[in-house]
Amino acid sequence: MGPRVIVQDAPFDAASLLDGFGAGAGAVVTFSGLVRADDGLVALEIEHYPGMTEAALSDHARNAVERFALTDALVVHRFGRIEVGAAIMMVATAAPHRRAAFEAADFLMDWLKSRAPFWKREIGAEGPRGWVAAKDADEAALTRW
Amino acid sequence: MGPRVIVQDAPFDAASLLDGFGAGAGAVVTFSGLVRADDGLVALEIEHYPGMTEAALSDHARNAVERFALTDALVVHRFGRIEVGAAIMMVATAAPHRRAAFEAADFLMDWLKSRAPFWKREIGAEGPRGWVAAKDADEAALTRW
Amino acid sequence: MTMQVAAIDVLYFAWLRERIGVPRERVETSAATVRDLVAELAGRDDWHAAALSDMDAVRVAVDQRLADMDAPLAGAREVAFFPPMTGG
Amino acid sequence: MTMQVAAIDVLYFAWLRERIGVPRERVETSAATVRDLVAELAGRDDWHAAALSDMDAVRVAVDQRLADMDAPLAGAREVAFFPPMTGG
């Protein structure tokens, strides 16, 4: 059974996705990314590349499972309009020991930030703003692995 | 409002503890430690130091909040008998950005492993086994911070 | 070497989609590499030219896999152009 | 300097509790430091002596804060001895 990858526009229920996740493992790490209300932001609009997104996330989740000897992995990422306070995405990793679970979650996130085909645009009360620029730091973070 | 610290013998419901956790943050990390079925283990028995445990966890959670500028933190740790497959403990951290949330969770765990007054004993089908020995690696991990 | 003319679906995302004005178009091309295809597309009109003028700011996928300007297009069915990703 | 005699609750956890046979005991002591208290306790009987023979394997808390062998006991109400912790 491979890692589970979910790409959807609807909100997701983290609790039900994590129910039973990591059974038999000693360590489970989750990371959730939420929309912050910075600078009067009211929502994010996320565009993605249907087909490539799912394939790329699945490939990368499998890489993480192999590299960190995970017993389980989950990647969920939304697209479309996401209101302030809502979750954009979540990764979860399960391993016998904590170091592997932490590192795998960190690795998945570094990759997601600059290699998964998603593009964010900010929506203010006044309407759509510009596309969020990629951060050099996110690109640089990938060289850690 | 300070970080939330829970020390109890009863199982805890991660989903309900995390409901609303990290509201307003951009990044939430959770770590859960579970009892693995290694070598015919059927349960762990965890002894703690009532009074000192709660004070030490609260102090340390406050340290983490300050050091990593967290917007929220949660530490839950059980004592008593904990069956294989069940959660021993969980930490959750919330911050504006992911690096702080990851590092704070890692920091809390390193500290919990060798500075929080808990002692584990293994229980096999044949009955209680010895006390789990502290790992040099866990002690060494603290020098990272 | 014979020039092979192939139909390729070209996709644009985020600001490339907006500036070019369409999310996808089918092109008949004999481009051997991504670089050749970019040159062809940039010759179509001012919008294509502007959007593809600074390829350091553009990422490319060939058949849904990240690729670079030298990637060959033999057998490719789909080429996508988009800004650096900002997921997570 | 006058010898102050104080009543201190001494607590034991995990294998120290098991080897000494009690989880806590009240001692009247004039020990000025943890080191002095350990010497006194070790003189009580063979079980105390054995449990406290290798203090490198024992951690100490004074009034519920981690302390070392040189920690002063003036005003202390509770001293605990236990193995290295294994939480998490």
mmCIF file with all atom_site columns, N, CA and C in Angstrom, chain A residues 47-52 59 77 89 112-121 131-134, chain C residues 11-15 17-18 59 61 63-66 78-80 82-88:
data_model
loop_
_atom_site.group_PDB
_atom_site.id
_atom_site.type_symbol
_atom_site.label_atom_id
_atom_site.label_alt_id
_atom_site.label_comp_id
_atom_site.label_asym_id
_atom_site.label_entity_id
_atom_site.label_seq_id
_atom_site.pdbx_PDB_ins_code
_atom_site.Cartn_x
_atom_site.Cartn_y
_atom_site.Cartn_z
_atom_site.occupancy
_atom_site.B_iso_or_equiv
_atom_site.pdbx_formal_charge
_atom_site.auth_seq_id
_atom_site.auth_comp_id
_atom_site.auth_asym_id
_atom_site.auth_atom_id
_atom_site.pdbx_PDB_model_num
ATOM 1   N N  . GLU A 1 47  ? -4.155 27.863 -7.692  1.00 0.00 ? 47  GLU A N  1
ATOM 2   C CA . GLU A 1 47  ? -4.271 27.209 -8.991  1.00 0.00 ? 47  GLU A CA 1
ATOM 3   C C  . GLU A 1 47  ? -3.359 25.985 -8.962  1.00 0.00 ? 47  GLU A C  1
ATOM 4   N N  . HIS A 1 48  ? -3.730 24.932 -9.673  1.00 0.00 ? 48  HIS A N  1
ATOM 5   C CA . HIS A 1 48  ? -2.830 23.775 -9.748  1.00 0.00 ? 48  HIS A CA 1
ATOM 6   C C  . HIS A 1 48  ? -2.859 23.199 -11.151 1.00 0.00 ? 48  HIS A C  1
ATOM 7   N N  . TYR A 1 49  ? -2.094 22.170 -11.360 1.00 0.00 ? 49  TYR A N  1
ATOM 8   C CA . TYR A 1 49  ? -1.938 21.546 -12.676 1.00 0.00 ? 49  TYR A CA 1
ATOM 9   C C  . TYR A 1 49  ? -2.540 20.142 -12.563 1.00 0.00 ? 49  TYR A C  1
ATOM 10  N N  . PRO A 1 50  ? -3.839 20.025 -12.865 1.00 0.00 ? 50  PRO A N  1
ATOM 11  C CA . PRO A 1 50  ? -4.507 18.730 -12.674 1.00 0.00 ? 50  PRO A CA 1
ATOM 12  C C  . PRO A 1 50  ? -3.758 17.633 -13.425 1.00 0.00 ? 50  PRO A C  1
ATOM 13  N N  . GLY A 1 51  ? -3.608 16.516 -12.802 1.00 0.00 ? 51  GLY A N  1
ATOM 14  C CA . GLY A 1 51  ? -2.870 15.413 -13.426 1.00 0.00 ? 51  GLY A CA 1
ATOM 15  C C  . GLY A 1 51  ? -1.432 15.424 -12.954 1.00 0.00 ? 51  GLY A C  1
ATOM 16  N N  . MET A 1 52  ? -0.702 16.485 -13.282 1.00 0.00 ? 52  MET A N  1
ATOM 17  C CA . MET A 1 52  ? 0.684  16.558 -12.829 1.00 0.00 ? 52  MET A CA 1
ATOM 18  C C  . MET A 1 52  ? 0.744  16.660 -11.299 1.00 0.00 ? 52  MET A C  1
ATOM 19  N N  . ASP A 1 59  ? 4.628  10.624 -6.398  1.00 0.00 ? 59  ASP A N  1
ATOM 20  C CA . ASP A 1 59  ? 6.044  10.283 -6.574  1.00 0.00 ? 59  ASP A CA 1
ATOM 21  C C  . ASP A 1 59  ? 6.850  10.716 -5.368  1.00 0.00 ? 59  ASP A C  1
ATOM 22  N N  . HIS A 1 77  ? -3.686 18.376 -0.196  1.00 0.00 ? 77  HIS A N  1
ATOM 23  C CA . HIS A 1 77  ? -3.496 19.768 -0.606  1.00 0.00 ? 77  HIS A CA 1
ATOM 24  C C  . HIS A 1 77  ? -4.754 20.247 -1.297  1.00 0.00 ? 77  HIS A C  1
ATOM 25  N N  . MET A 1 89  ? -3.221 22.749 3.449   1.00 0.00 ? 89  MET A N  1
ATOM 26  C CA . MET A 1 89  ? -2.657 21.426 3.199   1.00 0.00 ? 89  MET A CA 1
ATOM 27  C C  . MET A 1 89  ? -2.221 20.786 4.507   1.00 0.00 ? 89  MET A C  1
ATOM 28  N N  . LEU A 1 112 ? 7.256  20.371 -1.292  1.00 0.00 ? 112 LEU A N  1
ATOM 29  C CA . LEU A 1 112 ? 5.939  20.917 -1.649  1.00 0.00 ? 112 LEU A CA 1
ATOM 30  C C  . LEU A 1 112 ? 5.991  22.405 -1.969  1.00 0.00 ? 112 LEU A C  1
ATOM 31  N N  . LYS A 1 113 ? 6.800  23.128 -1.173  1.00 0.00 ? 113 LYS A N  1
ATOM 32  C CA . LYS A 1 113 ? 6.877  24.588 -1.309  1.00 0.00 ? 113 LYS A CA 1
ATOM 33  C C  . LYS A 1 113 ? 7.371  25.013 -2.681  1.00 0.00 ? 113 LYS A C  1
ATOM 34  N N  . SER A 1 114 ? 8.267  24.249 -3.281  1.00 0.00 ? 114 SER A N  1
ATOM 35  C CA . SER A 1 114 ? 8.824  24.758 -4.540  1.00 0.00 ? 114 SER A CA 1
ATOM 36  C C  . SER A 1 114 ? 8.883  23.744 -5.674  1.00 0.00 ? 114 SER A C  1
ATOM 37  N N  . ARG A 1 115 ? 8.311  22.550 -5.474  1.00 0.00 ? 115 ARG A N  1
ATOM 38  C CA . ARG A 1 115 ? 8.308  21.591 -6.581  1.00 0.00 ? 115 ARG A CA 1
ATOM 39  C C  . ARG A 1 115 ? 6.933  21.045 -6.922  1.00 0.00 ? 115 ARG A C  1
ATOM 40  N N  . ALA A 1 116 ? 5.955  21.278 -6.090  1.00 0.00 ? 116 ALA A N  1
ATOM 41  C CA . ALA A 1 116 ? 4.607  20.800 -6.419  1.00 0.00 ? 116 ALA A CA 1
ATOM 42  C C  . ALA A 1 116 ? 3.894  21.900 -7.201  1.00 0.00 ? 116 ALA A C  1
ATOM 43  N N  . PRO A 1 117 ? 3.207  21.539 -8.292  1.00 0.00 ? 117 PRO A N  1
ATOM 44  C CA . PRO A 1 117 ? 2.630  22.563 -9.182  1.00 0.00 ? 117 PRO A CA 1
ATOM 45  C C  . PRO A 1 117 ? 1.361  23.226 -8.622  1.00 0.00 ? 117 PRO A C  1
ATOM 46  N N  . PHE A 1 118 ? 1.608  24.113 -7.642  1.00 0.00 ? 118 PHE A N  1
ATOM 47  C CA . PHE A 1 118 ? 0.549  24.953 -7.079  1.00 0.00 ? 118 PHE A CA 1
ATOM 48  C C  . PHE A 1 118 ? 1.018  26.400 -7.156  1.00 0.00 ? 118 PHE A C  1
ATOM 49  N N  . TRP A 1 119 ? 0.072  27.308 -7.385  1.00 0.00 ? 119 TRP A N  1
ATOM 50  C CA . TRP A 1 119 ? 0.383  28.745 -7.409  1.00 0.00 ? 119 TRP A CA 1
ATOM 51  C C  . TRP A 1 119 ? -0.662 29.478 -6.609  1.00 0.00 ? 119 TRP A C  1
ATOM 52  N N  . LYS A 1 120 ? -0.180 30.305 -5.696  1.00 0.00 ? 120 LYS A N  1
ATOM 53  C CA . LYS A 1 120 ? -1.084 31.016 -4.783  1.00 0.00 ? 120 LYS A CA 1
ATOM 54  C C  . LYS A 1 120 ? -1.285 32.457 -5.240  1.00 0.00 ? 120 LYS A C  1
ATOM 55  N N  . ARG A 1 121 ? -2.525 32.924 -5.126  1.00 0.00 ? 121 ARG A N  1
ATOM 56  C CA . ARG A 1 121 ? -2.820 34.327 -5.329  1.00 0.00 ? 121 ARG A CA 1
ATOM 57  C C  . ARG A 1 121 ? -3.569 34.828 -4.098  1.00 0.00 ? 121 ARG A C  1
ATOM 58  N N  . TRP A 1 131 ? -0.037 37.412 -7.696  1.00 0.00 ? 131 TRP A N  1
ATOM 59  C CA . TRP A 1 131 ? 0.420  36.072 -7.403  1.00 0.00 ? 131 TRP A CA 1
ATOM 60  C C  . TRP A 1 131 ? 1.533  36.145 -6.361  1.00 0.00 ? 131 TRP A C  1
ATOM 61  N N  . VAL A 1 132 ? 1.539  35.199 -5.437  1.00 0.00 ? 132 VAL A N  1
ATOM 62  C CA . VAL A 1 132 ? 2.583  35.147 -4.412  1.00 0.00 ? 132 VAL A CA 1
ATOM 63  C C  . VAL A 1 132 ? 3.902  34.767 -5.089  1.00 0.00 ? 132 VAL A C  1
ATOM 64  N N  . ALA A 1 133 ? 4.944  35.539 -4.798  1.00 0.00 ? 133 ALA A N  1
ATOM 65  C CA . ALA A 1 133 ? 6.248  35.244 -5.406  1.00 0.00 ? 133 ALA A CA 1
ATOM 66  C C  . ALA A 1 133 ? 6.922  34.096 -4.671  1.00 0.00 ? 133 ALA A C  1
ATOM 67  N N  . ALA A 1 134 ? 7.606  33.256 -5.414  1.00 0.00 ? 134 ALA A N  1
ATOM 68  C CA . ALA A 1 134 ? 8.370  32.172 -4.790  1.00 0.00 ? 134 ALA A CA 1
ATOM 69  C C  . ALA A 1 134 ? 9.505  32.786 -3.991  1.00 0.00 ? 134 ALA A C  1
ATOM 70  N N  . LEU C 2 11  ? 0.368  24.308 -22.262 1.00 0.00 ? 11  LEU C N  1
ATOM 71  C CA . LEU C 2 11  ? -0.444 24.781 -21.132 1.00 0.00 ? 11  LEU C CA 1
ATOM 72  C C  . LEU C 2 11  ? 0.263  25.931 -20.431 1.00 0.00 ? 11  LEU C C  1
ATOM 73  N N  . TYR C 2 12  ? -0.539 26.867 -19.919 1.00 0.00 ? 12  TYR C N  1
ATOM 74  C CA . TYR C 2 12  ? 0.005  28.001 -19.160 1.00 0.00 ? 12  TYR C CA 1
ATOM 75  C C  . TYR C 2 12  ? -0.718 28.091 -17.828 1.00 0.00 ? 12  TYR C C  1
ATOM 76  N N  . PHE C 2 13  ? 0.034  28.413 -16.783 1.00 0.00 ? 13  PHE C N  1
ATOM 77  C CA . PHE C 2 13  ? -0.578 28.551 -15.452 1.00 0.00 ? 13  PHE C CA 1
ATOM 78  C C  . PHE C 2 13  ? -0.236 29.888 -14.822 1.00 0.00 ? 13  PHE C C  1
ATOM 79  N N  . ALA C 2 14  ? -1.098 30.291 -13.893 1.00 0.00 ? 14  ALA C N  1
ATOM 80  C CA . ALA C 2 14  ? -0.908 31.493 -13.066 1.00 0.00 ? 14  ALA C CA 1
ATOM 81  C C  . ALA C 2 14  ? -0.704 32.713 -13.965 1.00 0.00 ? 14  ALA C C  1
ATOM 82  N N  . TRP C 2 15  ? 0.337  33.532 -13.706 1.00 0.00 ? 15  TRP C N  1
ATOM 83  C CA . TRP C 2 15  ? 0.409  34.774 -14.495 1.00 0.00 ? 15  TRP C CA 1
ATOM 84  C C  . TRP C 2 15  ? 0.738  34.522 -15.956 1.00 0.00 ? 15  TRP C C  1
ATOM 85  N N  . ARG C 2 17  ? -0.687 32.192 -17.758 1.00 0.00 ? 17  ARG C N  1
ATOM 86  C CA . ARG C 2 17  ? -2.025 31.987 -18.319 1.00 0.00 ? 17  ARG C CA 1
ATOM 87  C C  . ARG C 2 17  ? -2.730 33.329 -18.527 1.00 0.00 ? 17  ARG C C  1
ATOM 88  N N  . GLU C 2 18  ? -2.609 34.202 -17.519 1.00 0.00 ? 18  GLU C N  1
ATOM 89  C CA . GLU C 2 18  ? -3.287 35.496 -17.624 1.00 0.00 ? 18  GLU C CA 1
ATOM 90  C C  . GLU C 2 18  ? -2.696 36.369 -18.718 1.00 0.00 ? 18  GLU C C  1
ATOM 91  N N  . ARG C 2 59  ? 9.076  28.175 -15.229 1.00 0.00 ? 59  ARG C N  1
ATOM 92  C CA . ARG C 2 59  ? 9.397  26.753 -15.107 1.00 0.00 ? 59  ARG C CA 1
ATOM 93  C C  . ARG C 2 59  ? 8.674  26.003 -16.215 1.00 0.00 ? 59  ARG C C  1
ATOM 94  N N  . ALA C 2 61  ? 7.340  22.049 -17.719 1.00 0.00 ? 61  ALA C N  1
ATOM 95  C CA . ALA C 2 61  ? 7.129  20.604 -17.556 1.00 0.00 ? 61  ALA C CA 1
ATOM 96  C C  . ALA C 2 61  ? 6.838  20.007 -18.923 1.00 0.00 ? 61  ALA C C  1
ATOM 97  N N  . ASP C 2 63  ? 5.294  16.690 -20.599 1.00 0.00 ? 63  ASP C N  1
ATOM 98  C CA . ASP C 2 63  ? 4.467  15.544 -20.216 1.00 0.00 ? 63  ASP C CA 1
ATOM 99  C C  . ASP C 2 63  ? 4.386  15.405 -18.698 1.00 0.00 ? 63  ASP C C  1
ATOM 100 N N  . GLN C 2 64  ? 4.143  16.540 -18.057 1.00 0.00 ? 64  GLN C N  1
ATOM 101 C CA . GLN C 2 64  ? 3.879  16.603 -16.615 1.00 0.00 ? 64  GLN C CA 1
ATOM 102 C C  . GLN C 2 64  ? 5.079  16.275 -15.734 1.00 0.00 ? 64  GLN C C  1
ATOM 103 N N  . ARG C 2 65  ? 6.285  16.376 -16.316 1.00 0.00 ? 65  ARG C N  1
ATOM 104 C CA . ARG C 2 65  ? 7.491  16.240 -15.493 1.00 0.00 ? 65  ARG C CA 1
ATOM 105 C C  . ARG C 2 65  ? 8.337  17.486 -15.676 1.00 0.00 ? 65  ARG C C  1
ATOM 106 N N  . LEU C 2 66  ? 8.901  17.998 -14.582 1.00 0.00 ? 66  LEU C N  1
ATOM 107 C CA . LEU C 2 66  ? 9.729  19.194 -14.666 1.00 0.00 ? 66  LEU C CA 1
ATOM 108 C C  . LEU C 2 66  ? 10.877 18.938 -15.636 1.00 0.00 ? 66  LEU C C  1
ATOM 109 N N  . GLU C 2 78  ? 2.550  17.083 -24.271 1.00 0.00 ? 78  GLU C N  1
ATOM 110 C CA . GLU C 2 78  ? 2.064  18.211 -23.474 1.00 0.00 ? 78  GLU C CA 1
ATOM 111 C C  . GLU C 2 78  ? 3.249  18.961 -22.871 1.00 0.00 ? 78  GLU C C  1
ATOM 112 N N  . VAL C 2 79  ? 3.298  20.259 -23.093 1.00 0.00 ? 79  VAL C N  1
ATOM 113 C CA . VAL C 2 79  ? 4.357  21.085 -22.500 1.00 0.00 ? 79  VAL C CA 1
ATOM 114 C C  . VAL C 2 79  ? 3.670  22.203 -21.725 1.00 0.00 ? 79  VAL C C  1
ATOM 115 N N  . ALA C 2 80  ? 4.103  22.403 -20.480 1.00 0.00 ? 80  ALA C N  1
ATOM 116 C CA . ALA C 2 80  ? 3.474  23.437 -19.649 1.00 0.00 ? 80  ALA C CA 1
ATOM 117 C C  . ALA C 2 80  ? 4.496  24.471 -19.219 1.00 0.00 ? 80  ALA C C  1
ATOM 118 N N  . PHE C 2 82  ? 4.972  27.762 -16.500 1.00 0.00 ? 82  PHE C N  1
ATOM 119 C CA . PHE C 2 82  ? 4.370  28.359 -15.294 1.00 0.00 ? 82  PHE C CA 1
ATOM 120 C C  . PHE C 2 82  ? 5.443  29.037 -14.454 1.00 0.00 ? 82  PHE C C  1
ATOM 121 N N  . PRO C 2 83  ? 5.012  29.896 -13.518 1.00 0.00 ? 83  PRO C N  1
ATOM 122 C CA . PRO C 2 83  ? 5.981  30.546 -12.632 1.00 0.00 ? 83  PRO C CA 1
ATOM 123 C C  . PRO C 2 83  ? 6.510  29.543 -11.606 1.00 0.00 ? 83  PRO C C  1
ATOM 124 N N  . PRO C 2 84  ? 7.577  29.913 -10.886 1.00 0.00 ? 84  PRO C N  1
ATOM 125 C CA . PRO C 2 84  ? 8.046  29.063 -9.795  1.00 0.00 ? 84  PRO C CA 1
ATOM 126 C C  . PRO C 2 84  ? 6.879  28.727 -8.868  1.00 0.00 ? 84  PRO C C  1
ATOM 127 N N  . MET C 2 85  ? 6.828  27.491 -8.402  1.00 0.00 ? 85  MET C N  1
ATOM 128 C CA . MET C 2 85  ? 5.685  27.032 -7.633  1.00 0.00 ? 85  MET C CA 1
ATOM 129 C C  . MET C 2 85  ? 5.682  27.620 -6.220  1.00 0.00 ? 85  MET C C  1
ATOM 130 N N  . THR C 2 86  ? 4.474  27.759 -5.691  1.00 0.00 ? 86  THR C N  1
ATOM 131 C CA . THR C 2 86  ? 4.319  28.312 -4.346  1.00 0.00 ? 86  THR C CA 1
ATOM 132 C C  . THR C 2 86  ? 3.283  27.506 -3.562  1.00 0.00 ? 86  THR C C  1
ATOM 133 N N  . GLY C 2 87  ? 3.517  26.203 -3.501  1.00 0.00 ? 87  GLY C N  1
ATOM 134 C CA . GLY C 2 87  ? 2.595  25.345 -2.771  1.00 0.00 ? 87  GLY C CA 1
ATOM 135 C C  . GLY C 2 87  ? 2.879  25.352 -1.277  1.00 0.00 ? 87  GLY C C  1
ATOM 136 N N  . GLY C 2 88  ? 2.231  24.427 -0.600  1.00 0.00 ? 88  GLY C N  1
ATOM 137 C CA . GLY C 2 88  ? 2.494  24.241 0.831   1.00 0.00 ? 88  GLY C CA 1
ATOM 138 C C  . GLY C 2 88  ? 1.767  25.250 1.691   1.00 0.00 ? 88  GLY C C  1
#
